[in-house]
CSV table of C-alpha atoms and ligand atoms in Angstrom, one decimal:
chain,number,residue,atom,x,y,z
A,1333,MET,CA,-0.9,-5.6,0.2
A,1334,ASP,CA,1.6,-4.6,1.9
A,1335,ILE,CA,3.4,-6.4,5.0
A,1336,HIS,CA,5.7,-5.7,7.5
A,1337,GLU,CA,9.3,-5.7,7.3
A,1338,TYR,CA,10.5,-8.1,10.2
A,1339,GLN,CA,7.6,-10.7,7.6
A,1340,ALA,CA,9.4,-9.7,4.5
A,1341,LYS,CA,12.5,-10.3,5.7
A,1342,GLU,CA,11.5,-13.7,6.8
A,1343,ILE,CA,10.8,-14.7,3.0
A,1344,LEU,CA,14.0,-13.0,1.8
A,1345,ALA,CA,15.6,-16.1,4.1
A,1346,ARG,CA,13.1,-18.8,2.5
A,1347,PHE,CA,14.6,-18.4,-0.6
A,1348,GLY,CA,18.0,-18.2,0.7
A,1349,VAL,CA,18.7,-14.0,1.5
A,1350,PRO,CA,21.4,-13.4,4.2
A,1351,ILE,CA,19.3,-12.0,6.9
A,1352,PRO,CA,20.8,-10.7,10.5
A,1353,HIS,CA,19.6,-11.8,13.5
A,1354,GLY,CA,16.2,-11.2,15.2
A,1355,GLY,CA,13.1,-11.7,16.9
A,1356,LEU,CA,9.7,-9.7,17.3
A,1357,ALA,CA,8.1,-8.6,20.3
A,1358,TYR,CA,4.8,-7.2,21.5
A,1359,SER,CA,6.2,-5.3,24.9
A,1360,PRO,CA,8.8,-3.9,25.9
A,1361,GLU,CA,10.4,-6.9,28.2
A,1362,GLN,CA,10.3,-9.5,25.2
A,1363,ALA,CA,12.6,-7.0,23.5
A,1364,SER,CA,15.2,-7.6,26.3
A,1365,TYR,CA,14.6,-10.5,26.2
A,1366,ARG,CA,15.5,-10.7,22.7
A,1367,CYS,CA,18.4,-9.9,23.4
A,1368,THR,CA,20.1,-12.7,25.1
A,1369,GLU,CA,18.3,-15.0,22.9
A,1370,ILE,CA,20.1,-13.0,19.5
A,1371,GLY,CA,23.5,-12.8,21.5
A,1372,GLY,CA,26.3,-10.3,20.7
A,1373,SER,CA,26.9,-6.8,22.6
A,1374,ALA,CA,24.3,-4.2,20.2
A,1375,TRP,CA,21.5,-4.7,18.8
A,1376,VAL,CA,18.4,-2.7,16.7
A,1377,VAL,CA,15.7,-2.5,18.0
A,1378,LYS,CA,13.2,-1.7,14.6
A,1379,ALA,CA,9.1,-0.3,15.3
A,1380,GLN,CA,7.0,-2.1,12.6
A,1381,ILE,CA,4.7,0.2,10.3
A,1382,HIS,CA,3.7,0.3,6.8
A,1383,ALA,CA,6.1,2.8,5.8
A,1384,GLY,CA,9.6,3.8,5.2
A,1385,GLY,CA,11.6,6.5,6.4
A,1386,ARG,CA,11.6,4.8,10.3
A,1387,GLY,CA,15.1,5.8,10.2
A,1388,GLU,CA,14.8,9.8,10.2
A,1389,ALA,CA,11.3,9.2,12.0
A,1390,GLY,CA,13.8,7.5,15.6
A,1391,GLY,CA,12.2,4.4,14.5
A,1392,VAL,CA,15.6,2.6,14.3
A,1393,LYS,CA,17.9,2.7,17.3
A,1394,VAL,CA,20.9,1.1,18.2
A,1395,CYS,CA,20.9,-0.2,21.1
A,1396,HIS,CA,24.8,-1.5,23.5
A,1397,SER,CA,22.0,-3.3,26.4
A,1398,ASP,CA,19.7,-5.0,27.1
A,1399,ARG,CA,17.5,-3.0,29.5
A,1400,ASP,CA,18.0,0.0,26.7
A,1401,VAL,CA,16.2,-2.1,24.1
A,1402,GLN,CA,14.0,-1.8,26.8
A,1403,ASP,CA,13.7,1.5,27.3
A,1404,VAL,CA,14.1,2.5,23.7
A,1405,ALA,CA,11.1,-0.6,23.2
A,1406,ASN,CA,8.9,0.9,26.1
A,1407,SER,CA,9.3,3.9,24.1
A,1408,MET,CA,7.4,3.2,20.5
A,1409,PHE,CA,5.1,0.9,21.9
A,1410,GLY,CA,1.7,2.7,21.3
A,1411,ARG,CA,2.4,5.5,19.6
A,1412,ARG,CA,2.0,6.9,16.2
A,1413,LEU,CA,4.7,7.5,13.9
A,1414,VAL,CA,5.0,9.5,11.3
A,1415,THR,CA,8.0,9.4,8.3
A,1416,LYS,CA,7.9,10.7,4.7
A,1417,GLN,CA,5.8,7.8,3.5
A,1418,SER,CA,3.5,7.7,6.3
A,1419,GLY,CA,1.6,10.6,5.7
A,1420,PRO,CA,0.9,13.1,8.5
A,1421,ARG,CA,-1.1,10.6,10.9
A,1422,GLY,CA,1.5,8.3,10.6
A,1423,LYS,CA,1.5,4.6,11.7
A,1424,LEU,CA,0.5,3.5,15.6
A,1425,ILE,CA,3.3,0.6,16.3
A,1426,TYR,CA,2.7,-2.4,17.8
A,1427,ARG,CA,5.4,-4.6,17.3
A,1428,VAL,CA,8.8,-4.5,17.0
A,1429,TYR,CA,11.4,-5.6,15.8
A,1430,VAL,CA,14.8,-7.0,17.1
A,1431,GLU,CA,18.0,-7.2,15.3
A,1432,GLU,CA,22.0,-7.8,16.6
A,1433,ALA,CA,23.4,-4.3,14.9
A,1434,THR,CA,25.1,-5.2,12.1
A,1435,ASP,CA,29.0,-3.6,11.1
A,1436,ILE,CA,28.2,-1.4,8.3
A,1437,ALA,CA,30.9,-1.5,4.9
A,1438,ARG,CA,29.1,-0.2,2.4
A,1439,GLU,CA,24.8,0.5,2.3
A,1440,LEU,CA,23.1,-0.5,-1.1
A,1441,TYR,CA,20.0,-0.2,-2.5
A,1442,PHE,CA,18.4,-2.7,-4.5
A,1443,CYS,CA,14.8,-3.0,-5.5
A,1444,ILE,CA,12.3,-5.4,-8.0
A,1445,MET,CA,9.4,-2.7,-9.4
A,1446,LEU,CA,6.7,-2.9,-12.4
A,1447,ASP,CA,7.4,-0.5,-14.8
A,1448,ARG,CA,3.8,0.1,-15.5
A,1449,ARG,CA,5.1,2.4,-18.7
A,1450,ILE,CA,6.3,-0.3,-20.5
A,1451,GLU,CA,4.8,-3.0,-18.9
A,1452,ARG,CA,7.4,-4.8,-17.8
A,1453,VAL,CA,9.5,-5.9,-13.7
A,1454,CYS,CA,12.5,-4.2,-13.2
A,1455,ILE,CA,15.6,-3.5,-11.1
A,1456,ILE,CA,17.0,-1.0,-9.8
A,1457,ALA,CA,20.1,-1.0,-7.5
A,1458,SER,CA,22.3,2.3,-6.7
A,1459,ALA,CA,26.3,2.0,-5.0
A,1460,GLU,CA,24.7,5.2,-2.9
A,1461,GLY,CA,22.1,3.0,-0.6
A,1462,GLY,CA,20.5,3.1,2.5
A,1463,VAL,CA,19.5,7.0,1.4
A,1464,ASP,CA,16.0,8.3,0.0
A,1465,ILE,CA,16.2,6.3,-3.7
A,1466,GLU,CA,13.5,9.5,-4.9
A,1467,GLU,CA,15.7,12.4,-4.1
A,1468,LEU,CA,19.0,10.3,-5.6
A,1469,ALA,CA,16.8,9.4,-8.6
A,1470,ALA,CA,16.5,13.0,-8.5
A,1471,THR,CA,19.1,14.5,-8.1
A,1472,ASN,CA,21.5,11.6,-9.3
A,1473,PRO,CA,19.2,9.5,-11.6
A,1474,GLU,CA,23.2,8.4,-13.6
A,1475,ALA,CA,24.5,6.8,-10.1
A,1476,LEU,CA,20.7,4.4,-10.6
A,1477,VAL,CA,21.6,1.0,-12.3
A,1478,ARG,CA,18.6,-0.3,-14.3
A,1479,LYS,CA,17.8,-3.7,-15.9
A,1480,THR,CA,14.5,-4.3,-17.5
A,1481,ILE,CA,13.1,-8.3,-17.3
A,1482,ASP,CA,11.9,-10.1,-20.1
A,1483,PRO,CA,9.2,-12.3,-18.7
A,1484,ALA,CA,9.9,-14.8,-21.5
A,1485,ALA,CA,13.8,-15.3,-20.2
A,1486,GLY,CA,12.9,-14.2,-16.7
A,1487,PHE,CA,16.2,-12.0,-14.5
A,1488,LEU,CA,19.3,-13.5,-16.1
A,1489,GLU,CA,22.1,-14.4,-15.2
A,1490,PHE,CA,24.4,-12.2,-16.5
A,1491,GLN,CA,22.1,-9.5,-15.5
A,1492,ALA,CA,22.4,-10.5,-11.9
A,1493,ARG,CA,26.6,-9.8,-12.6
A,1494,GLU,CA,26.2,-6.5,-14.5
A,1495,ILE,CA,24.7,-5.0,-11.3
A,1496,ALA,CA,26.7,-6.7,-9.5
A,1497,PHE,CA,29.7,-5.1,-11.5
A,1498,ALA,CA,27.8,-1.5,-11.5
A,1499,LEU,CA,27.9,-1.6,-8.3
A,1500,GLY,CA,31.3,-1.9,-8.6
A,1501,LEU,CA,31.4,-4.7,-6.0
A,1502,GLU,CA,35.0,-6.6,-4.8
A,1503,PRO,CA,35.6,-9.5,-6.3
A,1504,ALA,CA,35.3,-11.5,-3.9
A,1505,LEU,CA,31.5,-10.7,-3.5
A,1506,LEU,CA,30.5,-10.4,-6.7
A,1507,ALA,CA,29.4,-13.8,-7.2
A,1508,GLU,CA,27.2,-13.6,-3.9
A,1509,ALA,CA,25.6,-10.6,-4.9
A,1510,SER,CA,24.0,-12.4,-8.5
A,1511,ARG,CA,23.1,-15.0,-6.1
A,1512,ILE,CA,21.4,-12.3,-3.6
A,1513,PHE,CA,19.3,-10.0,-6.4
A,1514,ARG,CA,18.3,-13.0,-8.5
A,1515,ARG,CA,17.0,-15.4,-5.3
A,1516,ALA,CA,15.4,-12.2,-4.4
A,1517,TYR,CA,13.8,-11.7,-8.2
A,1518,ARG,CA,12.4,-16.0,-7.3
A,1519,ALA,CA,10.5,-14.3,-4.3
A,1520,PHE,CA,9.1,-11.4,-6.0
A,1521,ARG,CA,7.6,-13.3,-9.3
A,1522,ASP,CA,6.8,-16.0,-6.8
A,1523,LEU,CA,4.9,-14.9,-5.1
A,1524,ASP,CA,3.1,-12.4,-7.4
A,1525,ALA,CA,5.2,-9.6,-5.7
A,1526,THR,CA,4.3,-5.8,-7.2
A,1527,MET,CA,7.8,-4.3,-5.3
A,1528,LEU,CA,10.9,-5.8,-3.3
A,1529,GLU,CA,12.5,-2.9,-1.8
A,1530,ILE,CA,16.1,-3.5,0.1
A,1531,ASN,CA,17.5,-1.3,1.6
A,1532,PRO,CA,19.9,-1.0,2.0
A,1533,LEU,CA,21.4,-4.1,1.3
A,1534,ALA,CA,24.7,-3.9,3.7
A,1535,VAL,CA,28.0,-5.3,3.2
A,1536,THR,CA,30.1,-5.2,5.9
A,1537,THR,CA,32.6,-5.2,7.5
A,1538,LYS,CA,33.3,-9.0,8.0
A,1539,GLY,CA,32.9,-9.0,4.3
A,1540,SER,CA,29.7,-10.7,3.8
A,1541,ILE,CA,26.0,-9.5,2.1
A,1542,VAL,CA,22.1,-8.9,4.2
A,1543,ALA,CA,19.1,-7.5,3.6
A,1544,LEU,CA,19.1,-5.2,6.6
A,1545,ASP,CA,16.0,-3.8,5.9
A,1546,ALA,CA,13.3,-5.1,3.4
A,1547,LYS,CA,9.6,-3.1,2.0
A,1548,MET,CA,7.6,-5.9,0.2
A,1549,SER,CA,3.8,-5.5,-1.8
A,1550,PHE,CA,1.7,-7.7,-3.5
A,1551,ASP,CA,-0.4,-7.6,-5.9
A,1552,ASP,CA,-4.5,-7.9,-4.2
A,1553,ASN,CA,-5.9,-10.4,-7.3
A,1554,ALA,CA,-3.2,-12.6,-7.0
A,1555,LEU,CA,-3.8,-13.2,-3.0
A,1556,PHE,CA,-6.5,-16.5,-3.6
A,1557,ARG,CA,-3.5,-18.6,-4.5
A,1558,HIS,CA,-1.3,-17.3,-2.4
A,1559,LEU,CA,-2.8,-17.7,1.7
A,1560,ASP,CA,0.3,-17.7,4.1
A,1561,ILE,CA,0.9,-14.8,2.4
A,1562,SER,CA,-3.0,-12.4,2.8
A,1563,GLU,CA,-2.5,-14.1,5.8
A,1564,LEU,CA,0.4,-11.6,6.7
A,1565,ARG,CA,-2.2,-8.3,6.1
A,1566,ASP,CA,-2.8,-6.2,8.9
A,1567,ARG,CA,-5.5,-3.4,9.2
A,1568,SER,CA,-3.9,-0.9,11.9
A,1569,GLN,CA,-1.6,0.0,8.8
A,1570,GLU,CA,-4.5,0.5,5.8
A,1571,ASP,CA,-6.6,2.7,5.1
A,1572,ALA,CA,-9.3,2.2,7.7
A,1573,ARG,CA,-11.9,3.3,4.3
A,1574,GLU,CA,-9.9,1.1,1.8
A,1575,SER,CA,-10.1,-2.0,4.8
A,1576,HIS,CA,-14.3,-1.0,5.4
A,1577,ALA,CA,-14.5,-1.4,2.0
A,1578,ALA,CA,-12.5,-4.2,1.1
A,1579,ASP,CA,-14.6,-6.1,3.8
A,1580,ARG,CA,-17.3,-5.5,1.7
A,1581,GLY,CA,-15.7,-6.5,-1.7
A,1582,LEU,CA,-17.0,-3.0,-3.1
A,1583,ALA,CA,-13.6,-1.9,-5.1
A,1584,TYR,CA,-12.6,2.1,-3.6
A,1585,VAL,CA,-9.1,4.1,-3.5
A,1586,GLY,CA,-9.3,6.4,-0.6
A,1587,LEU,CA,-8.3,10.1,-2.5
A,1588,ASP,CA,-7.7,13.7,-0.5
A,1589,GLY,CA,-10.9,15.7,-1.6
A,1590,ASP,CA,-13.8,15.8,-0.7
A,1591,ILE,CA,-16.7,14.4,-3.0
A,1592,GLY,CA,-17.6,11.0,-2.0
A,1593,CYS,CA,-18.2,9.2,-6.0
A,1594,MET,CA,-20.4,6.2,-6.2
A,1595,ILE,CA,-20.0,4.3,-9.6
A,1596,ASN,CA,-20.3,2.1,-11.9
A,1597,GLY,CA,-17.3,0.5,-13.9
A,1598,ALA,CA,-14.1,1.5,-13.6
A,1599,GLY,CA,-13.7,3.5,-16.7
A,1600,LEU,CA,-16.9,4.7,-16.2
A,1601,ALA,CA,-15.4,6.1,-12.4
A,1602,MET,CA,-11.8,6.9,-13.8
A,1603,ALA,CA,-14.2,9.6,-16.1
A,1604,THR,CA,-16.4,11.1,-13.6
A,1605,MET,CA,-13.1,11.9,-11.0
A,1606,ASP,CA,-11.6,13.9,-14.6
A,1607,MET,CA,-14.4,15.3,-15.2
A,1608,ILE,CA,-14.9,16.1,-11.4
A,1609,LYS,CA,-11.4,17.9,-11.7
A,1610,VAL,CA,-12.5,19.9,-14.5
A,1611,ALA,CA,-15.3,21.5,-12.7
A,1612,GLY,CA,-13.0,22.0,-9.9
A,1613,GLY,CA,-13.4,19.7,-7.5
A,1614,GLU,CA,-11.2,17.1,-6.1
A,1615,PRO,CA,-12.6,13.2,-5.5
A,1616,ALA,CA,-13.1,11.6,-2.3
A,1617,ASN,CA,-12.8,8.2,-3.7
A,1618,PHE,CA,-13.1,5.9,-6.5
A,1619,LEU,CA,-15.7,3.0,-6.1
A,1620,ASP,CA,-16.8,1.0,-8.2
A,1621,ILE,CA,-20.2,-0.6,-7.2
A,1622,GLY,CA,-19.6,-3.0,-10.6
A,1623,GLY,CA,-21.9,-4.7,-12.6
A,1624,GLY,CA,-25.1,-5.9,-11.3
A,1625,ALA,CA,-25.5,-3.7,-7.8
A,1626,SER,CA,-28.4,-5.1,-5.8
A,1627,PRO,CA,-30.4,-2.4,-3.8
A,1628,GLU,CA,-28.1,-3.7,-0.8
A,1629,ARG,CA,-24.1,-3.7,-2.2
A,1630,VAL,CA,-25.5,-0.3,-3.2
A,1631,LEU,CA,-26.6,0.7,0.1
A,1632,LYS,CA,-22.8,-0.5,1.3
A,1633,ALA,CA,-22.0,1.3,-1.2
A,1634,PHE,CA,-22.0,4.8,0.6
A,1635,ARG,CA,-21.7,4.3,3.9
A,1636,ALA,CA,-18.5,3.6,2.8
A,1637,VAL,CA,-18.5,6.9,1.1
A,1638,LEU,CA,-19.8,8.4,4.4
A,1639,HIS,CA,-18.2,6.6,6.7
A,1640,ASP,CA,-14.9,9.2,5.4
A,1641,ALA,CA,-15.2,12.2,7.7
A,1642,LYS,CA,-14.2,14.1,4.5
A,1643,VAL,CA,-17.0,14.1,2.1
A,1644,LYS,CA,-19.1,17.3,1.6
A,1645,ALA,CA,-21.0,16.1,-1.1
A,1646,MET,CA,-21.8,12.7,-2.6
A,1647,LEU,CA,-21.9,11.7,-6.7
A,1648,ILE,CA,-23.2,8.5,-8.4
A,1649,ASN,CA,-22.7,8.3,-11.4
A,1650,ILE,CA,-24.6,5.0,-12.9
A,1651,PHE,CA,-24.3,3.9,-16.4
A,1652,ALA,CA,-26.5,1.2,-16.3
A,1653,GLY,CA,-26.1,-1.3,-19.3
A,1654,ILE,CA,-26.1,-4.5,-17.0
A,1655,ASN,CA,-26.8,-3.1,-13.4
A,1656,ARG,CA,-30.5,-1.9,-12.9
A,1657,CYS,CA,-31.3,1.7,-12.5
A,1658,ASP,CA,-34.7,0.9,-10.9
A,1659,TRP,CA,-32.5,-1.5,-8.3
A,1660,VAL,CA,-29.7,1.6,-7.5
A,1661,ALA,CA,-32.5,3.9,-7.2
A,1662,GLU,CA,-34.5,1.9,-4.7
A,1663,GLY,CA,-31.4,1.2,-3.6
A,1664,ILE,CA,-30.4,5.5,-3.2
A,1665,VAL,CA,-33.5,5.6,-0.8
A,1666,ALA,CA,-33.0,2.5,1.4
A,1667,ALA,CA,-29.7,4.0,2.1
A,1668,PHE,CA,-31.6,7.0,2.9
A,1669,LYS,CA,-34.6,5.5,4.9
A,1670,GLU,CA,-31.2,3.7,7.2
A,1671,LEU,CA,-28.5,6.0,7.2
A,1672,ASP,CA,-28.6,9.6,8.1
A,1673,VAL,CA,-27.8,11.4,4.9
A,1674,LYS,CA,-27.4,14.6,5.8
A,1675,ILE,CA,-25.1,15.8,2.7
A,1676,PRO,CA,-26.4,16.9,-0.6
A,1677,VAL,CA,-26.5,13.8,-3.1
A,1678,VAL,CA,-26.5,14.2,-6.8
A,1679,VAL,CA,-27.8,11.5,-9.0
A,1680,ARG,CA,-27.4,11.1,-12.6
A,1681,LEU,CA,-29.5,7.7,-13.9
A,1682,ALA,CA,-28.6,7.1,-18.0
A,1683,GLY,CA,-29.5,3.2,-19.5
A,1684,THR,CA,-31.4,0.8,-18.2
A,1685,HIS,CA,-35.1,1.0,-16.5
A,1686,VAL,CA,-33.7,4.8,-16.2
A,1687,ASP,CA,-37.3,6.4,-16.2
A,1688,LEU,CA,-38.7,4.3,-13.1
A,1689,GLY,CA,-35.3,4.6,-11.7
A,1690,HIS,CA,-36.0,8.2,-12.0
A,1691,GLN,CA,-39.8,7.6,-11.2
A,1692,ILE,CA,-39.0,6.4,-7.6
A,1693,LEU,CA,-36.6,8.6,-7.0
A,1694,ARG,CA,-39.0,11.2,-7.7
A,1695,ASP,CA,-41.8,8.8,-5.8
A,1696,SER,CA,-39.5,9.5,-2.9
A,1697,ARG,CA,-39.0,12.6,-2.2
A,1698,LEU,CA,-35.6,12.9,-1.4
A,1699,PRO,CA,-34.0,16.4,-1.6
A,1700,ILE,CA,-31.4,14.5,-4.1
A,1701,ILE,CA,-30.2,16.8,-7.2
A,1702,THR,CA,-30.8,15.2,-10.6
A,1703,ALA,CA,-28.6,15.8,-13.3
A,1704,ASP,CA,-29.0,14.7,-16.7
A,1705,SER,CA,-25.4,13.9,-18.2
A,1706,LEU,CA,-21.6,13.5,-16.5
A,1707,ALA,CA,-20.8,16.9,-17.4
A,1708,ASP,CA,-23.5,18.3,-15.4
A,1709,ALA,CA,-23.5,16.2,-12.6
A,1710,ALA,CA,-19.6,16.9,-12.0
A,1711,HIS,CA,-20.6,20.3,-12.5
A,1712,LYS,CA,-23.7,20.7,-9.8
A,1713,ALA,CA,-21.4,18.8,-7.3
A,1714,VAL,CA,-18.9,21.0,-7.3
A,1715,ALA,CA,-21.4,23.6,-7.5
A,1716,VAL,CA,-22.8,22.1,-4.1
A,1717,VAL,CA,-19.1,21.8,-2.4
A,1718,GLY,CA,-18.6,25.4,-2.8
A,1719,THR,CA,-21.7,25.7,-0.7
A,1720,VAL,CA,-21.0,23.2,1.3
A,1721,GLY,CA,-18.2,25.3,2.3
A,1722,ALA,CA,-19.4,28.8,2.6
A,1723,SER,CA,-22.0,27.5,5.0
A,1724,ALA,CA,-19.6,26.1,7.5
B,1390,GDP,P1,13.8,2.6,7.1
B,1390,GDP,O1,14.1,4.1,7.9
B,1390,GDP,O2,12.4,2.4,7.4
B,1390,GDP,O3,13.8,2.6,6.1
B,1390,GDP,O4,14.5,1.7,8.3
B,1390,GDP,P2,16.0,1.5,8.1
B,1390,GDP,O5,16.2,-0.7,8.4
B,1390,GDP,O6,16.2,1.1,6.5
B,1390,GDP,O7,17.2,1.9,8.2
B,1390,GDP,C1,17.6,3.2,8.3
B,1390,GDP,C2,18.7,3.1,8.8
B,1390,GDP,O8,19.7,3.2,9.8
B,1390,GDP,C3,19.5,2.6,7.6
B,1390,GDP,O9,20.6,3.1,6.0
B,1390,GDP,C4,21.7,1.9,8.2
B,1390,GDP,O10,21.9,3.3,8.3
B,1390,GDP,C5,20.5,2.1,9.4
B,1390,GDP,N1,20.8,1.0,10.5
B,1390,GDP,C6,19.9,-0.5,10.5
B,1390,GDP,N2,20.3,-1.2,10.9
B,1390,GDP,C7,21.6,-1.2,11.0
B,1390,GDP,C8,22.5,-2.4,11.8
B,1390,GDP,O11,22.0,-3.1,11.6
B,1390,GDP,N3,23.5,-1.6,12.0
B,1390,GDP,C9,24.0,0.0,11.7
B,1390,GDP,N4,25.0,1.1,12.3
B,1390,GDP,N5,22.5,0.6,11.5
B,1390,GDP,C10,21.8,0.1,11.1
B,1391,MN,MN1,15.8,0.9,4.2
C-alpha cells in the first residue's frame, strides 16, 4: 500500500527526521491560509498524488505570495496529474500540501528498499539527488552508494557513517546525516514498510538537512498490525480493479492484457499466465480465488474480472485439491445467470469431482469452451481473443 507525501513526512517526523513546516489543504482558500499559519515569504505547493515525477509535470510549484499559492492550488484541484510514474490516466489531485520553501544547497538521494533478489533490505543513496534515480542508475551507476542490511544486526552506525562520507557531506553534517539515516530506517522497520524514498534529502543553505520529499509503501500483509497506517489508504489513487477485488477478499493484480484469469492457487495462476504468454496472448490480471472457493466466491471473482473493460475473453483454470470442481462449475453457471457475460469463457477443470463439474457445465447448455489441459486452455483463450479482435 502506498501513502501520500505529507503522510510519509508526518511519519518521518514522528521518528525524528527533520521535515519543513507545512500543512495540508483541501481547497485553494485553505492553501492560502496555510501561508499565514506557516509564516515566511515563500512557499511550495505540492500536489498530493501516489506517484513521483510531479516536479517535471507541474505538480510542485514555488510561490511568493499567498495569492499566488491560492491560484496555483486552484489550478491543481480536480485535475488528473500525469507524470512518468502515474500511468497514462494520471492521478486525481484533491489535496495539496503547502510547505515553507527551502533554500537548497545540495540535493541528495536516500532510499530504503527490499532487494528481493538477495532477500535483504538495502539502502541506496547518492550525492546526485533530486533527479530520476532510474535514469541515474542506467547512465551513472557509480554515483549510487549501496549498503545491505543484515536482519539480525540491523542498520549499523558505521554503515550510516559510510553512507554520509560517500555522499561527500562536510564533517559538521556527518553525525546529523547518519542519525537521520538510522531514524528513517527505524520508521521503515517498525512499520513494516517495503520502500521509503527521500528524494531529495536536502542540505539547506543554512547548513541543516531536511527531507524535502518522501515516499513510503507498506507490506499489505502486515497492515493488520498497523491500523493507523492502514487508515491512510487512499482508494482514489489506486487501480480501481484492484481495490474492487481487495474489498471482496480476492488476491487480484491488474495487468495490461485482454485475457481475464480466474485460477485457484498462486503457483497455478503464475503458470497459467506464463502459458498465455507462450501461446501468444496477454493476461489482463492475476487472480487467485484460493483453496475452498464456494460458488459465491466464484461469482465475486467473475465480477472482479469483468469489472475490467479490457477483458475480451476469460480463462478459468481450476485444479481442485481442497477445492471442488462441482462448486466452481455451480459458481460459473450462477455467474452467467446473474451477470451479463458477453465474452467467451474457456474453462479447464481438474481434480476433485471433475466429472460432476463437467456434467454441471454441460447441463447448463451455456456457451462455455472446455479445455482438458493448461496448455489447451491457454491456446483456446488466445485463439478466441484473436477472433474477438478480428470481428471488432
Ligand atoms: P517529485 O517531482 O514528485 O519527486 O517531487 P519533489 O517533492 O521531489 O519536488 C521536485 C523538485 O522540486 C525537487 O527535486 C526540488 O528540486 C524542487 N523543490 C521541492 N521543494 C522545494 C523547496 O522547498 N525549495 C526549492 N527551491 N525547490 C524545491
Ligand atoms: Mn522527489
